[in-house]
PDB file of C-alpha atoms in Angstrom:
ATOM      1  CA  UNK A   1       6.399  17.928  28.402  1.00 69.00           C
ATOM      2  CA  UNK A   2       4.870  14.670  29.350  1.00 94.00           C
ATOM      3  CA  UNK A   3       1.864  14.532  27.078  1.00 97.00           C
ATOM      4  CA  UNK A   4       1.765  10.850  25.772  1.00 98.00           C
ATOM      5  CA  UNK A   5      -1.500  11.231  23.934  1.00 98.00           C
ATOM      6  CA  UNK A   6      -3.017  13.797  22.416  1.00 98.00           C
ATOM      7  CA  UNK A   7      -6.608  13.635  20.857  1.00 98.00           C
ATOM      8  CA  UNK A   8      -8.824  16.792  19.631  1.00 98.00           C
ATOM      9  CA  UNK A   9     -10.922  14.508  16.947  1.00 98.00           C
ATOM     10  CA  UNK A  10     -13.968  15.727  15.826  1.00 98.00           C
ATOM     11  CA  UNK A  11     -13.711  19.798  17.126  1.00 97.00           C
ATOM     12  CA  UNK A  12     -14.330  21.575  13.800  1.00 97.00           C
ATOM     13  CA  UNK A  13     -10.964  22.945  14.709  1.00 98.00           C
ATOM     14  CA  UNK A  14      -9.234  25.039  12.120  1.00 98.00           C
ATOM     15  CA  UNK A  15      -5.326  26.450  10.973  1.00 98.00           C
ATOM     16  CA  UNK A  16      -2.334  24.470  10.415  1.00 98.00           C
ATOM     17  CA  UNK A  17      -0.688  21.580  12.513  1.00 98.00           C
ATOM     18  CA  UNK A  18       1.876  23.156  14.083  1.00 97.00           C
ATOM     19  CA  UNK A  19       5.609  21.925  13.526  1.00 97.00           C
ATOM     20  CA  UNK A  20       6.377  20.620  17.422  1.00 96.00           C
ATOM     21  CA  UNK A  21       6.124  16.937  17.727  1.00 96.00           C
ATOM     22  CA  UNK A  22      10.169  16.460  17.541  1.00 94.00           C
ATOM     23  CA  UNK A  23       9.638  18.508  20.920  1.00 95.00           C
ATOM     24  CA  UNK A  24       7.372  16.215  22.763  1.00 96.00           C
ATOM     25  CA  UNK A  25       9.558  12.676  23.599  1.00 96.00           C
ATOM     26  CA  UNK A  26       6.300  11.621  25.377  1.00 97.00           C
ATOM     27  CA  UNK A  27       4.073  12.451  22.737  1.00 98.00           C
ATOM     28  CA  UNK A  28       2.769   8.754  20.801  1.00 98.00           C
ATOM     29  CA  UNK A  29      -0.339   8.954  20.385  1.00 98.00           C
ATOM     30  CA  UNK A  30      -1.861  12.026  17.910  1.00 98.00           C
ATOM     31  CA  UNK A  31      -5.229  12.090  16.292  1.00 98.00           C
ATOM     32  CA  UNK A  32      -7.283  15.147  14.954  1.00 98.00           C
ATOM     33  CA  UNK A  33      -9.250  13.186  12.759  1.00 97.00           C
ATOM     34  CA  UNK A  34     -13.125  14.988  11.389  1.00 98.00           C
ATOM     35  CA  UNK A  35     -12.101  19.075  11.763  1.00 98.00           C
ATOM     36  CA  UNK A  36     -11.488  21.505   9.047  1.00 98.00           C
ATOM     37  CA  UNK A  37      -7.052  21.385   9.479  1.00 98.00           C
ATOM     38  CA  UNK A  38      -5.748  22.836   6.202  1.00 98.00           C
ATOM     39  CA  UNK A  39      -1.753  22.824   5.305  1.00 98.00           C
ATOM     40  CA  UNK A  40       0.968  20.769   5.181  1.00 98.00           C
ATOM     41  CA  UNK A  41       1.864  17.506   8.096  1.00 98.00           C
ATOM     42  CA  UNK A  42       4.330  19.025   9.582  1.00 98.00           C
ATOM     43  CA  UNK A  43       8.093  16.776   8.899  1.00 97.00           C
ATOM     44  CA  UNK A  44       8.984  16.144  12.676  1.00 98.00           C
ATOM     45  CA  UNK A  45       6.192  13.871  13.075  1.00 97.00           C
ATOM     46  CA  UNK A  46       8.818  11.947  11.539  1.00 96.00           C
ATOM     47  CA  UNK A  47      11.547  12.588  14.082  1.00 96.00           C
ATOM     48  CA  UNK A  48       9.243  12.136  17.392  1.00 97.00           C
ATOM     49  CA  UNK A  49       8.049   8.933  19.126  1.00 97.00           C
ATOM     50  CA  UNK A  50       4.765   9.369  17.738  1.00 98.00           C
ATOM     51  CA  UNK A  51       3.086   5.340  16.917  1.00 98.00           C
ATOM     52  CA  UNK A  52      -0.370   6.252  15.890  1.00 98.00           C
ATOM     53  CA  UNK A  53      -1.334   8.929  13.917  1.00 98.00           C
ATOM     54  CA  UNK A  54      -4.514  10.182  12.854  1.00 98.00           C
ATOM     55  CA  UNK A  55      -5.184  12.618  10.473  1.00 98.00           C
ATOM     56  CA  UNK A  56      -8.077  11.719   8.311  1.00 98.00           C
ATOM     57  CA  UNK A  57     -11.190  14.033   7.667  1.00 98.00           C
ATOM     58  CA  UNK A  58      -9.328  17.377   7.619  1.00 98.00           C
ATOM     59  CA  UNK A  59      -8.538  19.416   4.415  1.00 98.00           C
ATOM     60  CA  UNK A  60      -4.522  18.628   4.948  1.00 98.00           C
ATOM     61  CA  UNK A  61      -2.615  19.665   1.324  1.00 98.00           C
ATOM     62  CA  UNK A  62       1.088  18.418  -0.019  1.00 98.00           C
ATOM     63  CA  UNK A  63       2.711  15.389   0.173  1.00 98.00           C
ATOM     64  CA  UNK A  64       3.837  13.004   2.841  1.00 98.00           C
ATOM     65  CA  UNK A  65       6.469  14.115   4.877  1.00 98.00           C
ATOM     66  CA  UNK A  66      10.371  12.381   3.546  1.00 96.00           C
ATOM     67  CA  UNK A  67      10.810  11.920   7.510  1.00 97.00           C
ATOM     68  CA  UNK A  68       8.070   8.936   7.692  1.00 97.00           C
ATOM     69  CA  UNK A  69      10.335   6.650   6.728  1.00 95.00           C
ATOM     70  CA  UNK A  70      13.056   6.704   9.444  1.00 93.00           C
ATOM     71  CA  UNK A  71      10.116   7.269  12.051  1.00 96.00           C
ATOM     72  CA  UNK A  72       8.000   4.952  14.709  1.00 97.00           C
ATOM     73  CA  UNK A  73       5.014   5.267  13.147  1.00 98.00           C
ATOM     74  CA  UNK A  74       2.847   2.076  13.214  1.00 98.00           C
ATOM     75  CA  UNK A  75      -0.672   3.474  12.418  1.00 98.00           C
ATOM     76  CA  UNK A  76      -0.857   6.032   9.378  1.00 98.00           C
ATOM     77  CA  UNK A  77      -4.190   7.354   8.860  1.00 98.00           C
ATOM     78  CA  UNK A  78      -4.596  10.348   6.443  1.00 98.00           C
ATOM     79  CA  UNK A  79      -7.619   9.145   3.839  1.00 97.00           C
ATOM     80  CA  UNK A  80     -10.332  12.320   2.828  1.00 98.00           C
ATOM     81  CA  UNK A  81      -7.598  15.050   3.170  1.00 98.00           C
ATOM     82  CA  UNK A  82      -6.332  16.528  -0.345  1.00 98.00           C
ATOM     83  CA  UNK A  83      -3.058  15.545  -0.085  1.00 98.00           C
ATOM     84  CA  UNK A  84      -1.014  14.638  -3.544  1.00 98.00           C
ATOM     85  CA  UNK A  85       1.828  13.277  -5.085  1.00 97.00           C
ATOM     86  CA  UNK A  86       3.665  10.172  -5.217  1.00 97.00           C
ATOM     87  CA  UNK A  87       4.319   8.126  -2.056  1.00 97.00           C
ATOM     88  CA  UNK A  88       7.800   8.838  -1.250  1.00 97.00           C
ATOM     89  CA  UNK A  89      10.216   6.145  -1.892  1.00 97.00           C
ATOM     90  CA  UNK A  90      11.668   6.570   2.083  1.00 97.00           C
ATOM     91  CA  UNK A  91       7.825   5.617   3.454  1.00 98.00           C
ATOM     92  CA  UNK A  92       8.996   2.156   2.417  1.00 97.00           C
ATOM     93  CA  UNK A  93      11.818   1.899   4.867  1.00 97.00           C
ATOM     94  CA  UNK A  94       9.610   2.283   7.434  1.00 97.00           C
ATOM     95  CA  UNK A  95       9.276  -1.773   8.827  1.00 96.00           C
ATOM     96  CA  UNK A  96       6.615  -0.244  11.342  1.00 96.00           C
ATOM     97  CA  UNK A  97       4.061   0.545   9.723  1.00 98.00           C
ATOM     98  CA  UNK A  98       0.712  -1.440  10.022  1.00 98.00           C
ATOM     99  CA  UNK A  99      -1.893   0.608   8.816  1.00 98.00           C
ATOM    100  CA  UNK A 100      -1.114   2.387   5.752  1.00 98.00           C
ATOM    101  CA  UNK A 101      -4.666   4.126   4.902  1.00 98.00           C
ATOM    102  CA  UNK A 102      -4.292   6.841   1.890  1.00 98.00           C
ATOM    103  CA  UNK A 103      -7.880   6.311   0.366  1.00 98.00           C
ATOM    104  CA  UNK A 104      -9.857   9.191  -0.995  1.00 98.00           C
ATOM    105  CA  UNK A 105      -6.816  11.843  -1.653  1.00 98.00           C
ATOM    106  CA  UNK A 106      -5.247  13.168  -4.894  1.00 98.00           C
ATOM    107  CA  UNK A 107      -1.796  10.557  -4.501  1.00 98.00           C
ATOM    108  CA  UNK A 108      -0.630   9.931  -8.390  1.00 97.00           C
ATOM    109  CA  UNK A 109       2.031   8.135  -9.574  1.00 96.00           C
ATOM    110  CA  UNK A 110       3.514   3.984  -9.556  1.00 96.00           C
ATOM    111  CA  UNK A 111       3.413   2.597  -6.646  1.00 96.00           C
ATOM    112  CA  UNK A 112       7.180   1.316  -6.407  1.00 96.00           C
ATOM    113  CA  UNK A 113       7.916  -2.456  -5.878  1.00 97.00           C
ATOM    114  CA  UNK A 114       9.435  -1.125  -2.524  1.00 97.00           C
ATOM    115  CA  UNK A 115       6.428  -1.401  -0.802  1.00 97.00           C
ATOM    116  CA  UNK A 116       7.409  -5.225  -0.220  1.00 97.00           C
ATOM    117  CA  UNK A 117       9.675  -3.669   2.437  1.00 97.00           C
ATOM    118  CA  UNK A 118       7.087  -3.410   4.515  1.00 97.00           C
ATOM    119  CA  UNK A 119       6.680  -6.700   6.172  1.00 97.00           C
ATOM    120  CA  UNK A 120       4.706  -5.726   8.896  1.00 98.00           C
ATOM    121  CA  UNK A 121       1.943  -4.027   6.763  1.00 98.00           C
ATOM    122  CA  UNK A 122      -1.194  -5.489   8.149  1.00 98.00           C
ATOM    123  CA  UNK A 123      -4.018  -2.785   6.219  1.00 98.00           C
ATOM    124  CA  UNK A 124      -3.159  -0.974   2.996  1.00 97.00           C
ATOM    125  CA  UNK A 125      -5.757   1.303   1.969  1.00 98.00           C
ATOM    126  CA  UNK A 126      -5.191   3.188  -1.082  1.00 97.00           C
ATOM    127  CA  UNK A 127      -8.173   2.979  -3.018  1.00 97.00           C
ATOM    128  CA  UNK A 128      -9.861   6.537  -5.088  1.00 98.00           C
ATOM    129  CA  UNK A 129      -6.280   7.875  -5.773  1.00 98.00           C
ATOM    130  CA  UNK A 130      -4.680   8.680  -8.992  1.00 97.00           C
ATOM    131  CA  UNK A 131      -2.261   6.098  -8.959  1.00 97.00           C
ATOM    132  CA  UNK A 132      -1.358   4.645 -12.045  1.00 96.00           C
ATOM    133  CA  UNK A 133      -0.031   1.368 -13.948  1.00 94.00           C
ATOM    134  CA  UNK A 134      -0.036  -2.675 -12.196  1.00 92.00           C
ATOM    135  CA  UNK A 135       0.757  -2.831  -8.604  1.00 89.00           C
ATOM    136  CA  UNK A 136       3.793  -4.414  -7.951  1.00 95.00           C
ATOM    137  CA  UNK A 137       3.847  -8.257  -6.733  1.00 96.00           C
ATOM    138  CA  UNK A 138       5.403  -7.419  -4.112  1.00 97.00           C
ATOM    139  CA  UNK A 139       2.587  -6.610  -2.513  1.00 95.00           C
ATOM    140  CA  UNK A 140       1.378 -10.241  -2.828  1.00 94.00           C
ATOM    141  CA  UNK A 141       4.549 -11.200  -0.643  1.00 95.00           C
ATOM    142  CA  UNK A 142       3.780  -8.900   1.928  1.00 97.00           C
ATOM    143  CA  UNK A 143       3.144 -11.686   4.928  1.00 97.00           C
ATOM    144  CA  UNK A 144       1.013 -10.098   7.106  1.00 98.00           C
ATOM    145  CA  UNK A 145      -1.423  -8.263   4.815  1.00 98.00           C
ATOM    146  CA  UNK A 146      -4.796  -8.794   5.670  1.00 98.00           C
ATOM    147  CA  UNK A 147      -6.269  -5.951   4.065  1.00 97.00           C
ATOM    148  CA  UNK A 148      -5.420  -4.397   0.356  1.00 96.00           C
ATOM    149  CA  UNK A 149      -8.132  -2.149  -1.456  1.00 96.00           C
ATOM    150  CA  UNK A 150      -6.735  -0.748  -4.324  1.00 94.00           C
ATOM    151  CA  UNK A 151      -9.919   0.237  -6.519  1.00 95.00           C
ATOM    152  CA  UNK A 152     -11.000   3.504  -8.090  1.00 96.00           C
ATOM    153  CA  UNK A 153      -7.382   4.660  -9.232  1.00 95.00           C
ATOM    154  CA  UNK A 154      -6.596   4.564 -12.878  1.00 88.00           C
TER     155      UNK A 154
END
């Protein structure tokens, strides 16, 4: 398939992402932000060529996918899903990543001084979470961080 960009934002569209995007080499460009999605992201988001992807407004559950952190993405948008759980330590491998925007879930846990891996981190959104204890410096070395909300966790 061919499909380079994909965008059904905004449908009231229901059921599960399916578990596909390792099948589409085309595919890098997915956003199905504002519907009423429920489940997990599927993991082979993480093994496609998918650069921007936007999930935020749906009712998405679980954690983020291990995969992320070997994968292209650049944009990451899941905030107002209920997704929970600690930011796996493999996101932070992933030297992509530009937009990191996890506001408004149910995340918990420290965020771990790995996150100064990401030196091309331009937004980090992570505010009305559950996370817990000081932020690491490392975020204050981060050298092309232009945006950082952190408020409303504990």
């Amino acid at each position: 398939m061919s499909l380079q960009q994909f965008d059904a934002s905004q449908n009231s569209l229901v059921g599960e992402i399916p578990d596909i995007f390792d099948q589409m080499p085309a595919l890098v460009y997915f956003s199905v932000f504002l519907n009423k999605l429920t489940g997990s992201i599927p993991q082979s988001f993480g093994h496609s060529n998918v650069t921007s992807l936007g999930l935020y407004g749906n009712a998405l559950t679980g954690s983020i996918p291990d995969t992320f952190g070997d994968s292209k993405i650049v944009l990451l948008n899941l905030f107002n899903n209920k997704l929970s759980g600690p930011i796996p330590e493999s996101l932070f491998k992933n030297t992509n990543l530009e937009y990191l925007l996890l506001n408004n879930n149910n995340f918990t846990g420290v965020i771990s001084p790995s996150i100064g891996n990401l030196s091309a981190l331009k937004y980090m959104s992570f505010q009305q979470n559950s996370f817990y204890g000081t932020f690491p410096d490392e975020i204050c070395t981060l050298p092309a961080l232009k945006l950082l909300r952190l408020f409303s966790n504990q």
